[in-house]
Short mmCIF file of C-alpha atoms in Angstrom, two decimals:
data_model
loop_
_atom_site.label_atom_id
_atom_site.label_comp_id
_atom_site.label_asym_id
_atom_site.label_seq_id
_atom_site.Cartn_x
_atom_site.Cartn_y
_atom_site.Cartn_z
CA UNK A 1 6.95 -9.78 45.46
CA UNK A 2 6.62 -13.51 45.05
CA UNK A 3 8.52 -15.14 42.21
CA UNK A 4 5.51 -16.49 40.81
CA UNK A 5 4.23 -13.07 40.08
CA UNK A 6 7.54 -11.47 38.98
CA UNK A 7 9.08 -11.07 35.60
CA UNK A 8 9.40 -14.73 35.05
CA UNK A 9 5.80 -15.19 35.55
CA UNK A 10 4.97 -12.48 33.00
CA UNK A 11 7.35 -14.06 30.46
CA UNK A 12 5.87 -17.38 30.90
CA UNK A 13 2.46 -15.98 30.36
CA UNK A 14 3.50 -14.29 27.21
CA UNK A 15 5.06 -17.43 25.83
CA UNK A 16 1.95 -19.32 26.58
CA UNK A 17 -0.01 -16.70 24.92
CA UNK A 18 2.16 -16.70 21.78
CA UNK A 19 1.95 -20.47 21.72
CA UNK A 20 -1.74 -20.54 21.94
CA UNK A 21 -2.10 -17.94 19.06
CA UNK A 22 0.37 -19.73 16.87
CA UNK A 23 -1.44 -23.03 17.54
CA UNK A 24 -4.64 -21.51 16.66
CA UNK A 25 -3.38 -20.08 13.34
CA UNK A 26 -1.84 -23.52 12.37
CA UNK A 27 -4.83 -25.52 13.16
CA UNK A 28 -7.22 -23.26 11.45
CA UNK A 29 -4.95 -23.49 8.46
CA UNK A 30 -4.89 -27.27 8.40
CA UNK A 31 -8.41 -28.09 9.47
CA UNK A 32 -11.94 -26.69 8.75
CA UNK A 33 -12.79 -24.03 11.30
CA UNK A 34 -15.57 -26.38 12.75
CA UNK A 35 -13.07 -29.16 13.51
CA UNK A 36 -10.85 -27.01 15.49
CA UNK A 37 -11.59 -27.23 19.31
CA UNK A 38 -10.35 -25.42 22.40
CA UNK A 39 -8.82 -28.93 23.34
CA UNK A 40 -7.01 -29.25 20.11
CA UNK A 41 -5.53 -25.75 20.42
CA UNK A 42 -4.50 -26.43 24.02
CA UNK A 43 -2.80 -29.61 22.92
CA UNK A 44 -1.00 -28.15 20.16
CA UNK A 45 0.15 -25.20 22.39
CA UNK A 46 1.19 -27.46 25.18
CA UNK A 47 -1.14 -25.78 27.69
CA UNK A 48 -4.26 -26.75 29.62
CA UNK A 49 -7.57 -25.67 28.05
CA UNK A 50 -8.37 -23.70 31.23
CA UNK A 51 -5.31 -21.60 30.58
CA UNK A 52 -7.20 -20.60 27.16
CA UNK A 53 -10.52 -20.01 28.93
CA UNK A 54 -9.03 -17.86 31.51
CA UNK A 55 -7.98 -15.51 28.75
CA UNK A 56 -10.55 -15.94 26.13
CA UNK A 57 -14.28 -16.81 26.42
CA UNK A 58 -14.72 -18.71 23.14
CA UNK A 59 -13.02 -20.34 20.29
CA UNK A 60 -14.04 -17.35 18.04
CA UNK A 61 -12.35 -15.02 20.60
CA UNK A 62 -9.18 -17.01 20.25
CA UNK A 63 -9.42 -16.94 16.59
CA UNK A 64 -9.73 -13.35 16.64
CA UNK A 65 -6.81 -12.84 19.00
CA UNK A 66 -4.75 -14.93 16.60
CA UNK A 67 -5.72 -12.77 13.62
CA UNK A 68 -5.11 -9.48 15.56
CA UNK A 69 -1.54 -10.66 16.64
CA UNK A 70 -0.60 -10.76 13.01
CA UNK A 71 -1.33 -7.01 12.83
CA UNK A 72 0.63 -6.14 15.92
CA UNK A 73 3.60 -4.00 15.55
CA UNK A 74 6.54 -5.18 17.64
CA UNK A 75 7.57 -1.62 18.51
CA UNK A 76 3.98 -0.77 19.39
CA UNK A 77 4.04 1.99 16.92
CA UNK A 78 0.85 3.07 15.27
CA UNK A 79 -0.11 1.58 11.86
CA UNK A 80 1.01 3.78 8.88
CA UNK A 81 0.78 3.37 5.13
CA UNK A 82 3.64 4.33 2.80
CA UNK A 83 3.63 7.98 1.86
CA UNK A 84 6.28 8.53 -0.95
CA UNK A 85 4.25 11.43 -2.35
CA UNK A 86 2.93 9.39 -5.20
CA UNK A 87 -0.55 8.30 -3.97
CA UNK A 88 -0.94 5.88 -6.99
CA UNK A 89 2.20 4.01 -6.35
CA UNK A 90 1.65 3.87 -2.55
CA UNK A 91 -1.98 2.53 -2.96
CA UNK A 92 -0.93 -0.10 -5.52
CA UNK A 93 1.62 -1.10 -3.16
CA UNK A 94 -0.84 -1.51 -0.22
CA UNK A 95 -3.50 -3.03 -2.47
CA UNK A 96 -1.14 -5.69 -4.04
CA UNK A 97 -0.19 -6.76 -0.49
CA UNK A 98 -3.73 -7.01 0.54
CA UNK A 99 -4.78 -9.12 -2.53
CA UNK A 100 -1.68 -11.41 -1.84
CA UNK A 101 -2.64 -11.77 1.83
CA UNK A 102 -6.14 -12.68 0.96
CA UNK A 103 -4.97 -15.24 -1.55
CA UNK A 104 -2.74 -16.91 0.97
CA UNK A 105 -4.45 -20.19 1.96
CA UNK A 106 -3.58 -19.92 5.64
CA UNK A 107 -4.73 -16.53 5.97
CA UNK A 108 -7.67 -17.13 3.83
CA UNK A 109 -8.99 -19.82 6.29
CA UNK A 110 -8.32 -17.64 9.31
CA UNK A 111 -10.25 -14.73 8.07
CA UNK A 112 -13.09 -16.89 6.61
CA UNK A 113 -13.57 -18.56 10.02
CA UNK A 114 -13.60 -15.10 11.75
CA UNK A 115 -15.96 -13.63 9.08
CA UNK A 116 -18.42 -16.48 9.74
CA UNK A 117 -18.28 -15.67 13.54
CA UNK A 118 -18.70 -12.05 13.13
CA UNK A 119 -21.79 -12.62 11.12
CA UNK A 120 -23.44 -14.31 14.05
CA UNK A 121 -21.74 -12.56 17.06
CA UNK A 122 -22.51 -8.81 17.41
CA UNK A 123 -19.99 -8.48 20.32
CA UNK A 124 -17.24 -10.00 18.34
CA UNK A 125 -18.09 -7.97 15.35
CA UNK A 126 -17.75 -4.75 17.53
CA UNK A 127 -14.47 -5.90 18.88
CA UNK A 128 -13.34 -6.62 15.39
CA UNK A 129 -14.31 -3.02 14.26
CA UNK A 130 -12.75 -1.40 17.29
CA UNK A 131 -9.56 -3.23 17.57
CA UNK A 132 -8.54 -4.12 13.94
CA UNK A 133 -10.85 -2.54 11.26
CA UNK A 134 -10.93 0.99 12.64
CA UNK A 135 -7.30 1.40 13.42
CA UNK A 136 -6.56 0.10 9.79
CA UNK A 137 -9.20 2.50 8.27
CA UNK A 138 -7.67 5.46 10.16
CA UNK A 139 -4.25 4.68 8.93
CA UNK A 140 -5.72 4.37 5.29
CA UNK A 141 -7.54 7.76 5.73
CA UNK A 142 -4.29 9.42 7.05
CA UNK A 143 -2.68 8.52 3.71
CA UNK A 144 -5.75 9.71 1.69
CA UNK A 145 -5.78 13.00 3.58
CA UNK A 146 -2.03 13.52 2.68
CA UNK A 147 -3.03 12.92 -1.03
CA UNK A 148 -5.81 15.42 -0.56
CA UNK A 149 -3.31 18.12 0.77
CA UNK A 150 -1.02 17.38 -2.19
CA UNK A 151 -3.74 17.87 -4.66
CA UNK A 152 -3.93 14.29 -5.75
CA UNK A 153 -7.25 13.61 -4.56
CA UNK A 154 -10.58 15.69 -4.41
CA UNK A 155 -10.33 17.79 -1.24
CA UNK A 156 -14.03 17.17 -0.57
CA UNK A 157 -14.03 13.45 -1.18
CA UNK A 158 -15.62 11.29 1.60
CA UNK A 159 -12.90 9.24 2.73
CA UNK A 160 -14.96 6.42 4.02
CA UNK A 161 -16.52 6.17 0.53
CA UNK A 162 -13.17 6.24 -1.01
CA UNK A 163 -12.12 3.12 1.10
CA UNK A 164 -15.29 1.29 0.29
CA UNK A 165 -14.93 1.83 -3.47
CA UNK A 166 -11.13 0.77 -3.11
CA UNK A 167 -11.54 -2.31 -0.83
CA UNK A 168 -15.11 -3.54 -1.27
CA UNK A 169 -14.65 -5.15 -4.67
CA UNK A 170 -11.46 -7.03 -3.45
CA UNK A 171 -13.45 -8.31 -0.40
CA UNK A 172 -16.43 -9.39 -2.45
CA UNK A 173 -14.15 -11.20 -5.02
CA UNK A 174 -12.35 -12.97 -2.13
CA UNK A 175 -15.78 -13.63 -0.33
CA UNK A 176 -17.48 -15.19 -3.26
CA UNK A 177 -14.32 -16.75 -4.85
CA UNK A 178 -15.47 -15.08 -8.03
CA UNK A 179 -12.04 -14.26 -9.66
CA UNK A 180 -8.16 -14.40 -8.90
CA UNK A 181 -6.70 -11.84 -6.44
CA UNK A 182 -3.94 -10.77 -8.62
CA UNK A 183 -1.54 -7.75 -8.71
CA UNK A 184 -3.27 -6.68 -11.87
CA UNK A 185 -6.69 -6.70 -10.19
CA UNK A 186 -5.31 -4.81 -7.09
CA UNK A 187 -3.95 -2.06 -9.61
CA UNK A 188 -7.19 -1.81 -11.51
CA UNK A 189 -9.04 -1.00 -8.19
CA UNK A 190 -6.64 1.80 -7.43
CA UNK A 191 -7.04 3.16 -10.96
CA UNK A 192 -10.71 3.10 -10.76
CA UNK A 193 -10.58 4.72 -7.33
CA UNK A 194 -8.33 7.53 -8.42
CA UNK A 195 -10.48 8.37 -11.45
CA UNK A 196 -13.56 8.31 -9.32
CA UNK A 197 -12.08 10.70 -6.53
CA UNK A 198 -9.31 12.55 -8.43
CA UNK A 199 -8.96 16.39 -8.07
#
C-alpha cells in the first residue's frame, strides 16, 4: 500500500478533521454565526477550504459536526446516564449539567447557530435527530426505565412525554432568554417531573 494511503495518512486526516472542528467551535464562539465562513474556518485550522468541502457540503454541516464531536466518547462506548438507584439525585445531576452547558457562552453560540440552521434545513434536522438527539434520548429513557423497574416512576408513563416535560421548559427558557439557567431551576424541573410521573 502506498505510504500516502497508510496509517500516517489516516492520522493526518484525523488531525486535520480535529483542527477543523476546533476552529469551527472557536470561530462560532468569537463571531456571530453569519460572519463565520468556510474560508475563515480553513484559515484558522491551517487547511485549504477544499479539504473542508471534501468532507462537509456546507457551513451548517461543519457546525453540526463540531457540536457532535463534543458528545463523542473517546472509547466509543454508548452514552449512559448515572444510575445510583436514586432517580431524583441522578436526574438533578444531569439537568444541572445541561443547564450549565446551555449557560456557557461558547456552547450557547454553537447550539443557537445549529438551531437556526435546523429550522431551515430538513436534511440537517434529520441528521441532528438521528446522530445526536435520538442517541441521547435513548440513554435518558434507559435511565427512566430503570426508575420504572425500581418503582420510582409510573410503570405506564410515556417516556417520551416524561422527557418533554423535563427538558422542554429548559430549552424554551434558553431559546427565549427568559430567565437564568441555574441549578435551582434545573432541580425544580426534576421535582415537577417526578411529581407528575411518580408511582
